[in-house]
Short mmCIF file of C-alpha atoms and ligand atoms in Angstrom, two decimals:
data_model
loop_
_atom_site.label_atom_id
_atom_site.label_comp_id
_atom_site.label_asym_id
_atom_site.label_seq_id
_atom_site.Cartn_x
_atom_site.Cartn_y
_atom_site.Cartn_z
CA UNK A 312 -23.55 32.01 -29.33
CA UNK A 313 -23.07 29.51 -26.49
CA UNK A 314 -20.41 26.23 -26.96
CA UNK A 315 -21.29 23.20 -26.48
CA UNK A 316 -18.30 21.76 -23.74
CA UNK A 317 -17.44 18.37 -25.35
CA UNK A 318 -16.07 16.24 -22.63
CA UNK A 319 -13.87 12.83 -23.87
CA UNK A 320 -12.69 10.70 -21.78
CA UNK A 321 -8.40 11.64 -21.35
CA UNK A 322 -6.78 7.72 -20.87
CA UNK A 323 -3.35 8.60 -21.37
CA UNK A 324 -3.85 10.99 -18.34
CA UNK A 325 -6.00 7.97 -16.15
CA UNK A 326 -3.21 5.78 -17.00
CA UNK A 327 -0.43 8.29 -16.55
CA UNK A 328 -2.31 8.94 -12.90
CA UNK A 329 -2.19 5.01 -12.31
CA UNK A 330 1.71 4.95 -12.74
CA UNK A 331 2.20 8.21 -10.62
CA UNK A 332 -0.14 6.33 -7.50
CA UNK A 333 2.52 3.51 -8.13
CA UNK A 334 5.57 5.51 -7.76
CA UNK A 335 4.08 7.48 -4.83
CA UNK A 336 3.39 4.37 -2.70
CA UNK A 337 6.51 2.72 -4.31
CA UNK A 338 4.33 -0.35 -5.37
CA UNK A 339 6.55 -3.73 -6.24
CA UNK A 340 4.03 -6.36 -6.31
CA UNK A 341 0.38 -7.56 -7.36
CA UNK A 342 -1.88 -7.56 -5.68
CA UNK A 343 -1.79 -3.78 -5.38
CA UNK A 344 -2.56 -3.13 -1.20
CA UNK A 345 -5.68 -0.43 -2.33
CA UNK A 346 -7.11 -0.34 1.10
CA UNK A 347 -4.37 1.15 2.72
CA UNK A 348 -3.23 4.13 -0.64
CA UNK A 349 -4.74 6.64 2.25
CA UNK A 350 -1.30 6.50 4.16
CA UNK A 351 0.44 7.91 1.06
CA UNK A 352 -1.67 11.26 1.30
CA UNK A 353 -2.30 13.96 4.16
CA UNK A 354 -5.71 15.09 2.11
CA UNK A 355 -6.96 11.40 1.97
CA UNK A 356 -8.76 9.17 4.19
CA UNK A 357 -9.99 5.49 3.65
CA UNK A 358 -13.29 4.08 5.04
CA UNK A 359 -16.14 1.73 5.08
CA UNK A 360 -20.22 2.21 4.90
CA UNK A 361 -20.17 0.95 8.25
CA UNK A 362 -17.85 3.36 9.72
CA UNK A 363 -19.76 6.22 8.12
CA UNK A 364 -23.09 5.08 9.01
CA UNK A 365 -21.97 4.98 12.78
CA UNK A 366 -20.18 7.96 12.85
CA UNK A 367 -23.56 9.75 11.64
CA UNK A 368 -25.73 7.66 13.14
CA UNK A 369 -27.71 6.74 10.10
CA UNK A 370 -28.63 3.29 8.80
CA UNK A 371 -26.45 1.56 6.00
CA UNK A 372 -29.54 2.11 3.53
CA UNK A 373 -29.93 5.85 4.42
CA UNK A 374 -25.78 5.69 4.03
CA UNK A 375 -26.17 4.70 0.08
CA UNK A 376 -28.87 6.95 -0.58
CA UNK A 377 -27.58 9.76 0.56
CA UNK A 378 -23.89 8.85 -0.98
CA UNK A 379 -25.72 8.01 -4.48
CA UNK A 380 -24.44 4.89 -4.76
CA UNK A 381 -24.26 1.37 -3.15
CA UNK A 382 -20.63 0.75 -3.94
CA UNK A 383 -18.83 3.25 -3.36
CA UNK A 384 -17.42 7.13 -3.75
CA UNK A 385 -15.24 9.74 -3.28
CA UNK A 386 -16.11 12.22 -0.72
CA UNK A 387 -14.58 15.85 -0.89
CA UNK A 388 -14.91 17.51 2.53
CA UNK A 389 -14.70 21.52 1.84
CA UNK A 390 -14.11 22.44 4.96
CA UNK A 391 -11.13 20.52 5.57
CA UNK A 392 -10.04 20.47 2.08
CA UNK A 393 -9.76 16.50 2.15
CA UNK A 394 -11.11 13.45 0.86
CA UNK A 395 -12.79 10.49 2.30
CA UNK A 396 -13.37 7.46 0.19
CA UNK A 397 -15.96 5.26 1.17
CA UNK A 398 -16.63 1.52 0.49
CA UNK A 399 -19.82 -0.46 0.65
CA UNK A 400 -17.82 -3.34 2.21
CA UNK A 401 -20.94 -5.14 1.83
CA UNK A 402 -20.56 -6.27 -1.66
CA UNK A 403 -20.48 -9.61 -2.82
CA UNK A 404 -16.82 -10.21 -3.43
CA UNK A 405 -13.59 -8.87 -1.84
CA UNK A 406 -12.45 -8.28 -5.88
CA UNK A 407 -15.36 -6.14 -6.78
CA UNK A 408 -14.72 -4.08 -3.31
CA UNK A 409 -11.12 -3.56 -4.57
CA UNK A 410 -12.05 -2.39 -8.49
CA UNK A 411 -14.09 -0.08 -6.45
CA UNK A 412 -11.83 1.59 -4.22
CA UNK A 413 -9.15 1.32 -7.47
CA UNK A 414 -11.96 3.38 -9.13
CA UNK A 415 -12.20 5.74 -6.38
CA UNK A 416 -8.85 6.83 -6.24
CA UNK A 417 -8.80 7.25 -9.55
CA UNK A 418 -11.36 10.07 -9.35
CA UNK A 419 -9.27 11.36 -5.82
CA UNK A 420 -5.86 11.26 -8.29
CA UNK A 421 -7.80 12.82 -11.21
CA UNK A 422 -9.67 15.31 -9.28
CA UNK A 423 -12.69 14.98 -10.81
CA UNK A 424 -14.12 16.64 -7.80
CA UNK A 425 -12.40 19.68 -8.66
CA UNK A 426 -13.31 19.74 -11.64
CA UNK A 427 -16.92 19.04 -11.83
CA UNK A 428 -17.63 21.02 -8.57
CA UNK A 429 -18.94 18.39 -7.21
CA UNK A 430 -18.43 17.28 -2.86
CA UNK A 431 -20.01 13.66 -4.47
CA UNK A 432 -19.86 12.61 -8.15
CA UNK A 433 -22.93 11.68 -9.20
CA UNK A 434 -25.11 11.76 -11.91
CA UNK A 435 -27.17 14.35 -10.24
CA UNK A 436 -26.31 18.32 -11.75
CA UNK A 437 -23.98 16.36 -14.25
CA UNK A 438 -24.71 15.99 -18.01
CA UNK A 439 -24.80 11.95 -19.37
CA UNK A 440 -21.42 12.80 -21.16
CA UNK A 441 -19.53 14.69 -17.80
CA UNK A 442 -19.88 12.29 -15.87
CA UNK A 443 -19.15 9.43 -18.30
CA UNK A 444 -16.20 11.00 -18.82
CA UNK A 445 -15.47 10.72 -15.40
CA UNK A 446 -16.84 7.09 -14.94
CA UNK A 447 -14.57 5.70 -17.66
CA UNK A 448 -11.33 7.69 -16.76
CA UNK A 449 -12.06 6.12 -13.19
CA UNK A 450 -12.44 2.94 -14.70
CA UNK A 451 -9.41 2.91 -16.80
CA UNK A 452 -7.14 4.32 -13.55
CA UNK A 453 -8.67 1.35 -11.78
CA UNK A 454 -7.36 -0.86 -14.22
CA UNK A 455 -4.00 0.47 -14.88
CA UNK A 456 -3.38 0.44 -10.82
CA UNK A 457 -4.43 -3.07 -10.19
CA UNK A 458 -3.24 -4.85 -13.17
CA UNK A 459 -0.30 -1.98 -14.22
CA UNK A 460 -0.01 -3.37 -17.90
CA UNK A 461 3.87 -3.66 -17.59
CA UNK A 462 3.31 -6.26 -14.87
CA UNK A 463 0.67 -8.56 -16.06
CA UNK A 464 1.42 -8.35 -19.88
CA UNK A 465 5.22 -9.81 -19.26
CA UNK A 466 4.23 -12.39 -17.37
CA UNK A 467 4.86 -15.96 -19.30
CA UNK A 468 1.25 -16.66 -18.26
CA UNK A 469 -0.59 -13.83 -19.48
CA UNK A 470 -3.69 -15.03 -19.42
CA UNK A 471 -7.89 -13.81 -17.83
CA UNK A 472 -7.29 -17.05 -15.08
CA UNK A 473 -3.61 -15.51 -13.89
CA UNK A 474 -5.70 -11.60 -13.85
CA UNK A 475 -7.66 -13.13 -11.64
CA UNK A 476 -5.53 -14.99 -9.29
CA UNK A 477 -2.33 -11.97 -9.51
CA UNK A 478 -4.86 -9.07 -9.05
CA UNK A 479 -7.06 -10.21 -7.39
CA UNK A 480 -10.36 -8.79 -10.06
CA UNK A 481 -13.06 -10.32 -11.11
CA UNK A 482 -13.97 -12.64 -14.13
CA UNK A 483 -15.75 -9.44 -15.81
CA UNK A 484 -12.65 -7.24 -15.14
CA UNK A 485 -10.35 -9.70 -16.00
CA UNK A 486 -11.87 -9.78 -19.26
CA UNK A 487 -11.98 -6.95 -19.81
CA UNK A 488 -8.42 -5.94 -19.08
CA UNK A 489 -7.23 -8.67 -21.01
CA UNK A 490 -9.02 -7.98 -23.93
CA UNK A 491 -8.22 -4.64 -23.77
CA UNK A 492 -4.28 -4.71 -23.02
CA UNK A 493 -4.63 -7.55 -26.19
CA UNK A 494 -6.16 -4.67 -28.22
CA UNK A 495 -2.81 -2.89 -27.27
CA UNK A 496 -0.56 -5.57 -28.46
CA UNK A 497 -2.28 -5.24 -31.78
CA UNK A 498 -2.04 -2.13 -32.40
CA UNK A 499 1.19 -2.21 -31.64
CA UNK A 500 1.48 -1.22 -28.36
CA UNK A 501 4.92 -2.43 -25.77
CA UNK A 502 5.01 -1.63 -22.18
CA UNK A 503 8.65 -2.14 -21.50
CA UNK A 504 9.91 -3.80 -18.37
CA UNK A 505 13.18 -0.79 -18.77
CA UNK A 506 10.86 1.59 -18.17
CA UNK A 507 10.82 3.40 -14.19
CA UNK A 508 7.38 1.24 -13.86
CA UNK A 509 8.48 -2.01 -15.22
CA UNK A 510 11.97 -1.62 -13.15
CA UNK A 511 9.56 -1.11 -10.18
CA UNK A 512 8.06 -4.56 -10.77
CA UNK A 513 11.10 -6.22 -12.64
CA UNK A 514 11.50 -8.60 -8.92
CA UNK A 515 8.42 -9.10 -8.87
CA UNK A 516 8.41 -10.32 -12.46
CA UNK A 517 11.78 -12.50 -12.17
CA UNK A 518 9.48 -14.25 -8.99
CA UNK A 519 6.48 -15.50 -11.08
CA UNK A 520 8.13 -16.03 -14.11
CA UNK A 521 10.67 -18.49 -12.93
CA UNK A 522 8.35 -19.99 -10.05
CA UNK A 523 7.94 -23.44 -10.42
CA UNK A 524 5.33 -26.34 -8.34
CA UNK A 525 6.81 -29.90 -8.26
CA UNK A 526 3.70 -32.36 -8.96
CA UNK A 527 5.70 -34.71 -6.53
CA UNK A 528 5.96 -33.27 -3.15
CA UNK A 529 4.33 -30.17 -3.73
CA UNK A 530 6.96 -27.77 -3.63
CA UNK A 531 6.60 -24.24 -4.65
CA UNK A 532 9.93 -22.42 -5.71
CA UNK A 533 11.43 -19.73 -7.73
CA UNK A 534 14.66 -20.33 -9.57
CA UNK A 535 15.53 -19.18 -12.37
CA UNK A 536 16.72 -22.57 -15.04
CA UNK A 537 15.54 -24.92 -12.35
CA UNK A 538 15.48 -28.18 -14.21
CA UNK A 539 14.71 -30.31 -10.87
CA UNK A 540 12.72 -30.09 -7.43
CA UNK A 541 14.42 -28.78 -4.54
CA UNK A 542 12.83 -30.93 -2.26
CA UNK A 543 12.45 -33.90 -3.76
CA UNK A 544 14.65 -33.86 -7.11
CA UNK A 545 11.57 -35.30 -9.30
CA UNK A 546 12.27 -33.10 -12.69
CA UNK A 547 8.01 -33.41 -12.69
CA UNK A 548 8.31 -29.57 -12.06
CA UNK A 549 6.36 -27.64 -13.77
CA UNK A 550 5.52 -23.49 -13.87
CA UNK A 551 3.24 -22.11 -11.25
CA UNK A 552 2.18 -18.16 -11.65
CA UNK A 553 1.09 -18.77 -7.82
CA UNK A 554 4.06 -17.58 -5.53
CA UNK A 555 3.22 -18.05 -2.32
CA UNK A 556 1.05 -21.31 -3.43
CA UNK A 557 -2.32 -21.95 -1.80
CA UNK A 558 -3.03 -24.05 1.07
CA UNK A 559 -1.78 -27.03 -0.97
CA UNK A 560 2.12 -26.48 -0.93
CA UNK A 561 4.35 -27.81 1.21
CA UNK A 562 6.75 -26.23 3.43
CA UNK A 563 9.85 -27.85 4.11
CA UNK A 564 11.84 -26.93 6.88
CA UNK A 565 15.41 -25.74 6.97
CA UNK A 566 18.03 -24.53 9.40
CA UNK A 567 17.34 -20.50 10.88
CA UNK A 568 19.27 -17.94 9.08
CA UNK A 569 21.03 -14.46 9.43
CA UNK A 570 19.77 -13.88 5.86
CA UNK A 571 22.31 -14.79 3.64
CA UNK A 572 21.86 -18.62 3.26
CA UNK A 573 24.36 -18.96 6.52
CA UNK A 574 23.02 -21.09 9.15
CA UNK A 575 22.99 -19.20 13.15
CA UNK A 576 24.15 -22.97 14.26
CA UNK A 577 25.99 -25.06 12.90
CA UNK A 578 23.37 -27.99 11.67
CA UNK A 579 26.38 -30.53 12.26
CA UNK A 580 27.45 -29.68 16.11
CA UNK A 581 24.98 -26.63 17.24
CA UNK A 582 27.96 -25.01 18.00
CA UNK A 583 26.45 -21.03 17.61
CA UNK A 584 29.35 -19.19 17.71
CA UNK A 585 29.86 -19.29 14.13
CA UNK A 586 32.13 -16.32 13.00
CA UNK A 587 30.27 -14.32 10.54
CA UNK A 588 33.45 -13.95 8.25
CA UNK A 589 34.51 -17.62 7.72
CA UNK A 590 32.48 -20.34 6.08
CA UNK A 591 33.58 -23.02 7.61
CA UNK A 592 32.44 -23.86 11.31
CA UNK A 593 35.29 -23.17 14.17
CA UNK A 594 34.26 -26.32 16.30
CA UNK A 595 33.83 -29.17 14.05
CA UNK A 596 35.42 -27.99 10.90
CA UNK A 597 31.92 -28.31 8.69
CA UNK A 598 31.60 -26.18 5.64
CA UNK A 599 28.40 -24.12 6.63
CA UNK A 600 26.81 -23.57 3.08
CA UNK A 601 24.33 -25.76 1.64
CA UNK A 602 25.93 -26.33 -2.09
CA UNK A 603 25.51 -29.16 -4.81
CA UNK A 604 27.63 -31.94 -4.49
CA UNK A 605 28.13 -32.26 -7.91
CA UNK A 606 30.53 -28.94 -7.80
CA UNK A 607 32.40 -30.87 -4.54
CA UNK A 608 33.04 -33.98 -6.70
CA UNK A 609 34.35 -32.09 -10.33
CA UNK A 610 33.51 -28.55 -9.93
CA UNK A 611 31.02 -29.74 -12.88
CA UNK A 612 27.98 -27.24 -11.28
CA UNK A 613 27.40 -23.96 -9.29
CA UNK A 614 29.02 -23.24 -6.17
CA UNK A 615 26.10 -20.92 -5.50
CA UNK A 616 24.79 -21.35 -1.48
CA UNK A 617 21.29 -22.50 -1.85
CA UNK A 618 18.64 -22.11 1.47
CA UNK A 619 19.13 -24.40 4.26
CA UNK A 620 15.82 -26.49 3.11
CA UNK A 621 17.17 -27.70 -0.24
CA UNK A 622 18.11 -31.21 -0.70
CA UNK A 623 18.73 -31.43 -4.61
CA UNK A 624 20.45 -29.24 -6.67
CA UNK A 625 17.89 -27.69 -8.69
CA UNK A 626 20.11 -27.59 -12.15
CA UNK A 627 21.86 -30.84 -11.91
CA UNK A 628 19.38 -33.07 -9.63
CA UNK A 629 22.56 -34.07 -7.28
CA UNK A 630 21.89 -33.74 -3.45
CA UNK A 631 22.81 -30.64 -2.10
CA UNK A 632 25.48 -30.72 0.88
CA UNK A 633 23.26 -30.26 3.72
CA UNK A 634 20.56 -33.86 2.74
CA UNK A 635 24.18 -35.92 1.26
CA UNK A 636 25.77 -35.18 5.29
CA UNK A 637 22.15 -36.39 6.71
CA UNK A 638 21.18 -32.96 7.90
CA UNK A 639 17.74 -32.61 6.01
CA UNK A 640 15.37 -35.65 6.61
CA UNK A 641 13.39 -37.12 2.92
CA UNK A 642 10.39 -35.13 2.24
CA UNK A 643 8.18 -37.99 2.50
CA UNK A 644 8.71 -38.18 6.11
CA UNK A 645 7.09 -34.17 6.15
CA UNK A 646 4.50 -35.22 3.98
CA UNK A 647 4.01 -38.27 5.13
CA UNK A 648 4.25 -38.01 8.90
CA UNK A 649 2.33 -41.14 9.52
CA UNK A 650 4.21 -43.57 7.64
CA UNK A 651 7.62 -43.09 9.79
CA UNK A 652 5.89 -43.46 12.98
CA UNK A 653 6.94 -47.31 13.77
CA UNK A 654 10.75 -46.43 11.35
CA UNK A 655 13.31 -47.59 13.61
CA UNK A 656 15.63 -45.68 11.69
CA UNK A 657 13.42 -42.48 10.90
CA UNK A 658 15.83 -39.22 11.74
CA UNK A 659 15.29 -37.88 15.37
CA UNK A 660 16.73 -34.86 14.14
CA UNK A 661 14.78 -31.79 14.27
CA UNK A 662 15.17 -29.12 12.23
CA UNK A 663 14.27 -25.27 12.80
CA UNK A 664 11.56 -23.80 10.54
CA UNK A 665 12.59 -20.98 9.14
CA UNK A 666 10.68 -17.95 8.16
CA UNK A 667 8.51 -17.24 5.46
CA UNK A 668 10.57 -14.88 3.44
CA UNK A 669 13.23 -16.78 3.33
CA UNK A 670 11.26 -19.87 1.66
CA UNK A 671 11.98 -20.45 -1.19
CA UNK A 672 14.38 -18.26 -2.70
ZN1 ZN B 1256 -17.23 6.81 -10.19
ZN1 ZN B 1257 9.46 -32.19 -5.32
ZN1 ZN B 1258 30.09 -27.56 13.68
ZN1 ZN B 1259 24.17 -29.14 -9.26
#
């Protein structure tokens, strides 16, 4: 008497792979980098169509013929005992190219090669239920490594539009791992931001969820209580799941850094020797951290050093140090560039821009 093999699809073990590819490449925020998971493994190599095609001199159609598929696979290479995943990087959309790598690795993590004995997964040799099996356990790794539940389900937007823009999937997956992640909730399912996972994205997290865009002057920051714009101290803030904003935010320049909100010059005199112990500059006496003014006058707010760029307080709306001492210009003349040309009194002063990371918080 012969059994029958019944093969069901393990998701605790896809997702349980998903979480281990995190840890591994020490992931801390979405969108999850899939192209480049290769450098995390000796036995693992990343590549296009194209590249293939060249290196065997075939044509791209040849290419997905003899792969099986017009998207993608994952390659095992006996004689080197390694992997090769290979992308059609033809595809419509850059999100659909990323599901599919996602889905790749999933079958490199799960080593589905292994165990169906196969150098290419394909339908081919495989029963309708193997390689299902294998389909959806790639499927559900895919979606556990670009949307890791614990990240996208404790965001305050949680939401198919903030999928989309976070993970960078599209509208179908997005759906679907909504939907499905909802299912969760419902059945009573957490994912707990205490867990190793959810402390692995908890900065990431504190980032979006306290981001806010002021409808004013288009400012894009992330503080935590902010009741006012940085920038512009309009309380017309309101909360943005975009970080680093699209083309539409504003930068606002500041004064150039050593990192910890201390200026490299002072902004009053340019004197640079500024002693790295002492807060106060040795030339012209000027305290060298942008604060609220409010905590000057009655101690009434936080004494907290903000970035050199911020002109209101963003809990109490008072100007900050740096724009009350006339060292930050108004943000209309950076928006606005045109208006202060013929301003007599327009500020000649010019300050530094300062790098990316350190804007905004
Ligand atoms: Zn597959
Ligand atoms: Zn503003
Ligand atoms: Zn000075
Ligand atoms: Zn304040």
């Amino acid at each position: 008497m012969t059994m029958k093999r019944i093969f069901k699809p393990n998701f605790k073990k896809a997702e349980n792979a998903a979480i281990e590819l995190h840890s591994i490449a020490k992931t801390k925020e979405l969108p999850v980098k899939v192209r480049k998971m290769d450098k995390f493994f000796d036995d693992l190599t990343i590549k296009k169509y194209s590249w293939y095609a060249k290196e065997w001199e075939m044509t791209l159609e040849e290419v997905i013929e003899y792969l099986g598929s017009d998207e993608g696979c994952c390659f095992y290479l006996k004689q080197f005992d390694s992997y090769l995943i290979l992308y059609n990087e033809n595809i419509d959309t850059n999100e659909r190219i990323r599901w599919t790598i996602a889905h790749e690795l999933g079958h490199y993590m799960l080593k589905h090669n292994t165990k169906s004995k196969r150098a290419i997964l394909g339908r081919g040799g495989l029963s309708d239920e193997e390689y299902d099996m294998y389909e959806k356990e790639a499927n559900c790794f895919a979606r556990n490594l670009l949307a890791p539940p614990v990240a996208v389900t404790n965001l305050n937007v949680f939401s198919t539009d903030s999928l989309i823009h976070i993970c960078k999937i599209s509208l179908e997956a997005a759906n679907n791992t909504y939907n499905f992640y909802d299912n969760g909730f419902r059945m009573g399912k957490t994912y707990n931001t205490t867990s190793k996972i959810g402390r692995q994205f908890s900065g990431f997290l504190n980032k979006v969820n306290n981001n806010k865009r002021c409808d004013n002057c288009e400012m894009n920051f992330s503080i935590k209580n902010s009741n006012y714009c940085v920038v512009c101290g309009s309380g017309n803030i309101s909360h943005n799941y975009l970080i680093k904003g699209e083309d539409a935010d504003m930068i606002y320049p500041g004064y150039a850094t050593n990192g910890n909100h201390k200026p490299i010059t002072c902004p009053r005199c340019e004197n640079e020797e500024i002693n790295i112990n002492g807060n106060y500059c040795s030339t012209c006496g000027f305290y060298l951290l942008n604060t609220c003014t409010n905590n000057l006058h009655d101690q009434s707010c936080t004494d907290d050093p903000m970035p050199t760029n911020i002109r209101f307080c963003p809990y109490c709306g008072a100007q900050s140090t740096y724009y009350y001492n006339g060292l930050l210009v108004n943000w209309e003349q950076i928006k606005f560039p045109e208006r202060n040309k013929e301003d007599p009194f327009a500020s000649n002063n010019t300050p530094i821009y300062i790098s990316e990371d350190e804007l905004p918080f």
